[in-house]
XYZ file of N, CA and C in Angstrom:
429
model
N 46.904 73.068 167.864
C 47.383 71.763 167.669
C 48.412 71.884 166.645
N 49.598 71.093 167.014
C 50.699 70.850 165.982
C 50.112 69.921 164.975
N 50.669 69.982 163.665
C 50.516 69.150 162.555
C 51.344 67.876 162.931
N 50.630 66.679 162.548
C 51.248 65.212 162.743
C 51.702 64.891 161.399
N 52.858 64.445 161.101
C 53.497 64.116 159.983
C 53.605 62.649 160.129
N 53.613 62.092 158.830
C 53.874 60.584 158.876
C 55.054 60.154 158.142
N 56.301 59.772 158.597
C 57.512 59.541 157.896
C 57.399 58.093 157.603
N 57.785 57.733 156.332
C 57.775 56.378 156.052
C 59.002 56.107 155.424
N 59.846 55.261 155.964
C 61.261 54.727 155.551
C 60.985 53.120 155.267
N 61.611 52.863 154.097
C 61.838 51.612 153.489
C 63.236 51.110 153.332
N 63.401 49.922 153.551
C 64.870 49.310 153.398
C 64.577 47.894 152.746
N 65.438 47.859 151.649
C 65.327 46.758 150.798
C 65.973 45.486 151.714
N 65.249 44.575 151.939
C 65.679 43.324 152.727
C 66.846 42.414 151.769
N 67.926 42.174 152.369
C 69.109 41.488 151.952
C 69.466 42.083 150.540
N 69.615 43.298 150.501
C 69.791 43.861 149.160
C 71.229 43.506 148.688
N 72.279 43.182 149.274
C 73.457 42.811 149.001
C 73.480 41.389 147.938
N 72.153 40.750 148.329
C 72.233 39.419 147.801
C 71.410 39.609 146.300
N 71.108 40.843 146.122
C 70.153 40.786 144.863
C 71.129 40.831 143.734
N 70.775 39.880 142.745
C 71.812 39.938 141.427
C 71.485 41.097 140.605
N 72.573 41.730 139.971
C 72.476 42.790 138.879
C 71.906 43.984 139.690
N 72.726 44.304 140.797
C 72.261 45.512 141.734
C 72.062 47.008 140.956
N 72.804 46.970 139.851
C 72.745 48.179 139.354
C 71.524 48.379 138.584
N 70.990 47.376 138.174
C 69.685 47.331 137.223
C 68.591 47.360 138.500
N 68.851 46.926 139.561
C 67.791 46.856 140.550
C 67.776 48.470 141.107
N 68.728 49.035 141.202
C 68.922 50.303 141.874
C 67.960 51.370 140.760
N 68.458 51.115 139.507
C 67.588 51.845 138.474
C 66.179 51.587 138.557
N 65.730 50.541 139.010
C 64.175 50.041 139.088
C 63.852 50.767 140.080
N 64.461 50.715 141.212
C 63.981 51.571 142.608
C 64.055 52.931 142.235
N 64.759 53.742 141.492
C 64.685 55.205 141.215
C 63.170 55.287 140.372
N 62.833 54.275 139.488
C 61.824 54.257 138.637
C 60.415 54.277 139.544
N 60.516 53.047 140.429
C 59.406 52.924 141.103
C 59.077 54.065 141.914
N 60.046 54.667 142.703
C 60.006 55.804 143.561
C 59.382 56.926 142.697
N 59.713 57.223 141.573
C 58.981 58.140 140.791
C 57.693 57.967 140.273
N 57.456 56.704 140.241
C 55.824 56.183 139.975
C 54.999 56.509 141.272
N 55.618 56.109 142.148
C 54.797 56.337 143.530
C 54.479 57.681 143.774
N 55.582 58.471 143.730
C 55.509 60.014 143.824
C 54.449 60.561 142.841
N 54.272 60.015 141.831
C 53.422 60.480 140.751
C 51.959 59.857 141.129
N 51.994 58.450 141.487
C 50.581 58.050 141.674
C 49.771 58.480 142.986
N 50.718 58.815 143.999
C 50.237 59.236 145.285
C 50.401 60.843 145.523
N 50.486 61.541 144.490
C 50.950 63.108 144.681
C 50.202 63.645 145.635
N 48.678 63.445 145.545
C 47.812 64.149 146.487
C 48.008 63.736 148.166
N 48.640 62.530 148.333
C 48.836 62.121 149.465
C 50.525 62.004 150.172
N 51.208 62.850 149.401
C 52.620 62.761 149.694
C 52.787 64.231 150.080
N 53.347 64.442 151.178
C 53.809 65.884 151.637
C 55.243 66.266 151.275
N 56.241 65.032 151.198
C 57.535 65.426 150.733
C 57.878 64.130 150.136
N 58.311 64.366 148.900
C 58.401 63.022 147.884
C 59.360 62.112 148.434
N 59.163 60.805 148.123
C 60.106 59.780 148.441
C 61.202 59.799 147.592
N 62.454 59.616 148.261
C 63.729 59.759 147.474
C 64.652 58.706 148.352
N 65.614 58.302 147.475
C 66.740 57.483 148.205
C 67.556 57.975 149.240
N 67.637 57.717 150.451
C 68.158 58.421 151.564
C 69.831 57.890 151.516
N 70.051 56.606 151.638
C 71.474 55.829 151.695
C 71.285 54.558 151.136
N 71.922 54.252 150.084
C 72.085 52.810 149.529
C 70.754 52.348 148.970
N 70.212 51.371 149.907
C 68.988 50.786 149.600
C 68.022 51.323 150.453
N 67.902 52.324 151.155
C 66.962 52.780 151.933
C 66.173 54.265 151.053
N 65.062 54.238 151.336
C 64.273 55.388 150.785
C 63.299 55.881 151.757
N 62.956 57.138 151.607
C 62.104 57.895 152.571
C 61.259 58.936 151.964
N 60.100 59.122 152.653
C 58.943 60.313 152.271
C 58.321 60.456 153.261
N 57.379 61.520 153.170
C 56.103 61.894 154.268
C 55.055 61.953 153.686
N 54.310 61.069 154.206
C 52.643 60.777 153.587
C 51.790 61.681 154.485
N 50.808 62.001 153.878
C 49.635 63.075 154.491
C 48.994 62.329 155.514
N 48.801 61.154 155.492
C 48.028 60.430 156.512
C 48.515 58.997 156.829
N 48.039 58.366 157.947
C 48.340 57.150 158.178
C 47.688 56.079 157.174
N 46.565 56.360 156.694
C 45.890 55.789 155.687
C 46.727 55.523 154.481
N 47.208 56.703 153.993
C 47.810 56.964 152.895
C 49.212 56.060 152.886
N 49.801 56.033 154.152
C 51.047 55.418 154.195
C 50.961 53.998 154.046
N 49.688 53.477 154.632
C 49.465 52.129 154.395
C 49.459 51.732 152.817
N 48.616 52.489 152.071
C 48.553 52.164 150.632
C 49.735 52.442 150.010
N 50.556 53.451 150.224
C 51.841 53.506 149.838
C 52.829 52.522 150.096
N 52.939 51.836 151.295
C 53.618 50.648 151.656
C 53.199 49.555 150.565
N 51.919 49.267 150.646
C 51.508 48.303 149.871
C 51.866 48.235 148.299
N 51.722 49.657 147.797
C 52.159 49.674 146.460
C 53.679 49.568 146.313
N 54.539 49.933 147.158
C 55.810 49.576 147.003
C 56.162 48.122 146.967
N 55.462 47.555 147.867
C 55.467 45.940 148.000
C 55.203 45.289 146.663
N 53.978 45.816 146.129
C 53.478 45.235 144.861
C 54.619 45.454 143.731
N 55.152 46.562 143.512
C 55.987 46.695 142.659
C 57.279 45.940 142.665
N 57.743 45.785 144.048
C 58.918 44.838 144.160
C 58.922 43.423 144.370
N 57.746 42.734 144.496
C 57.486 41.626 144.817
C 58.284 40.776 143.690
N 59.002 39.609 144.217
C 59.194 39.039 145.380
C 60.391 39.585 146.289
N 60.905 40.752 145.932
C 62.058 41.248 146.783
C 61.080 41.883 148.016
N 61.552 41.579 149.336
C 61.036 42.048 150.258
C 61.527 43.455 150.861
N 60.936 44.062 151.537
C 61.128 45.415 151.850
C 60.619 45.667 153.321
N 61.417 46.143 154.269
C 60.988 46.499 155.646
C 60.527 47.964 155.731
N 59.369 48.235 156.368
C 58.938 49.513 156.387
C 58.897 50.096 157.961
N 59.324 51.274 158.139
C 58.912 51.664 159.520
C 58.015 53.136 159.134
N 56.978 53.060 159.932
C 56.222 54.382 159.747
C 56.209 55.015 161.001
N 56.572 56.245 161.064
C 56.543 57.112 162.438
C 55.634 58.355 162.272
N 54.713 58.733 163.285
C 53.865 59.632 163.339
C 54.344 60.765 164.403
N 54.601 61.892 164.072
C 54.974 62.955 164.957
C 55.293 64.374 164.276
N 56.028 65.312 164.840
C 56.257 66.453 164.406
C 57.566 66.467 163.668
N 57.924 67.595 163.073
C 58.635 67.965 162.254
C 59.440 69.188 162.832
N 60.798 69.190 163.294
C 61.422 70.347 164.048
C 62.298 71.269 163.135
N 62.205 71.012 161.884
C 62.867 71.742 160.825
C 61.954 72.553 160.027
N 62.360 73.151 158.845
C 61.478 73.574 157.980
C 61.284 72.409 156.918
N 60.336 72.375 156.018
C 59.804 71.394 155.113
C 60.745 71.581 153.955
N 61.316 70.552 153.625
C 62.377 70.669 152.307
C 62.018 69.620 151.257
N 62.553 69.690 150.212
C 62.312 68.921 149.114
C 62.666 67.498 149.268
N 63.741 67.270 150.413
C 63.975 65.845 150.717
C 64.098 65.790 152.269
N 63.694 64.584 152.656
C 63.580 64.069 153.896
C 64.967 64.399 154.603
N 66.155 63.799 153.851
C 67.426 63.937 154.391
C 67.810 65.073 154.937
N 67.116 66.266 154.370
C 67.327 67.475 154.863
C 66.649 68.022 156.175
N 65.752 67.170 156.582
C 64.945 67.662 157.646
C 65.109 66.653 158.902
N 64.323 67.243 159.908
C 64.428 66.336 161.337
C 63.265 66.665 162.079
N 62.901 65.404 162.972
C 61.786 65.593 163.834
C 61.572 64.326 164.333
N 60.469 64.327 165.254
C 59.911 63.265 165.988
C 59.342 62.037 164.904
N 58.705 62.402 163.844
C 58.288 61.545 162.906
C 59.404 60.775 162.348
N 60.639 61.443 162.163
C 61.795 60.688 161.388
C 62.380 59.763 162.511
N 62.342 60.285 163.569
C 63.179 59.257 164.644
C 62.306 58.147 164.974
N 60.928 58.351 165.066
C 59.827 57.086 165.286
C 59.982 56.191 164.060
N 60.157 56.654 162.890
C 60.115 55.968 161.633
C 61.375 55.044 161.707
N 62.447 55.659 162.102
C 63.670 54.744 162.072
C 63.591 53.714 163.213
N 62.985 54.158 164.384
C 62.663 52.961 165.400
C 61.840 51.981 164.909
N 60.903 52.309 164.178
C 59.711 51.236 163.678
C 60.603 50.382 162.775
N 61.260 51.013 161.720
C 62.088 50.406 160.875
C 62.878 49.228 161.554
N 63.848 49.592 162.309
C 64.560 48.667 163.211
C 63.675 47.443 163.929
N 62.674 48.022 164.611
C 61.786 46.951 164.930
C 61.224 46.021 163.828
N 60.743 46.587 162.725
C 60.150 45.471 161.581
C 61.381 44.809 161.263
N 62.656 44.972 161.029
C 63.659 44.424 160.783
C 63.954 43.071 161.870
N 63.937 43.520 163.072
C 64.232 42.585 163.980
C 63.104 41.575 164.219
N 61.754 41.816 163.934
C 60.960 41.061 163.930
C 60.517 40.303 162.559
N 61.175 40.618 161.594
C 61.102 40.207 160.215
C 59.628 40.386 159.732
N 59.152 41.743 160.084
C 57.612 42.000 159.513
C 57.786 43.060 158.512
N 57.045 42.915 157.692
C 57.010 43.872 156.460
C 56.978 45.274 157.062
N 56.192 45.738 157.924
C 55.935 46.910 158.387
C 55.711 47.135 159.818
N 56.189 48.056 160.521
C 55.932 48.497 161.785
C 55.482 50.122 161.924
N 54.326 50.295 162.520
C 53.848 51.678 163.008
C 54.137 51.827 164.228
N 54.658 53.232 164.567
C 54.847 53.928 165.898
C 54.215 55.096 165.740
N 53.098 55.427 166.314
C 52.430 56.591 166.276
C 52.388 57.359 167.612
N 52.939 56.771 168.515
C 52.754 57.371 170.155
C 51.513 57.148 170.755
N 50.731 56.308 170.154
C 49.355 55.701 170.848
C 49.526 54.328 170.841
N 49.924 53.851 171.980
C 50.223 52.572 172.086
C 48.915 51.467 171.927
N 48.107 51.911 172.282
C 46.616 50.925 171.772
C 46.633 50.766 170.276
N 46.612 52.009 169.623
C 46.522 51.873 167.931
C 47.774 51.140 167.540
N 48.935 51.513 168.026
C 50.029 50.915 167.586
C 50.013 49.123 167.428
N 49.692 48.921 168.887
C 49.489 47.292 169.108
C 48.487 46.786 168.149
N 47.167 47.588 167.804
C 46.120 46.991 167.058
C 46.662 46.956 165.680
N 47.244 48.098 165.139
C 47.633 48.228 163.831
C 48.856 47.174 163.509
N 49.768 47.050 164.325
C 51.018 46.090 163.834
C 50.609 44.649 164.057
N 49.713 44.398 165.053
C 49.021 43.095 164.838
C 48.345 42.700 163.763
N 47.446 43.473 163.284
C 46.662 43.319 161.894
C 47.690 43.319 160.770
N 48.699 43.825 160.818
C 49.788 43.858 159.846
C 50.464 42.612 159.666
N 50.868 42.215 160.888
C 51.506 40.989 161.127
C 50.666 39.616 160.682
N 49.324 39.846 160.701
C 48.498 38.594 160.376
C 48.102 38.582 158.780
N 48.272 39.779 158.438
C 48.278 39.838 156.904
C 49.207 39.068 156.032
């Protein structure tokens, strides 16, 4: 059985309208460093900034991904972040940065992020299991 990887992609909502963007970006790097340390046992590939105000990492499980998402949101409140979480395989070797990797989990994470933005939801999960996705995403939208 192939290993299922959990890619988590975050995007700061309306980041162009955040005052003092340089200071905010420094905070983003600091928070990513804290998250990586706090969830060291639950992160397969450390979170890092991918482009501009987006960041990505690979969690060890769906449960861990949810805790990580909640912690990012807590650190950045009241700034909103959209998250896409995708579960699937990785077709390249495991690297230190997700930007150097490829696979289904990243494709699904990107699709989930786009759906979260479109629906204006904090997070969307795409795991490839429709019933689970509907249940999880419904619960998240109600929270």
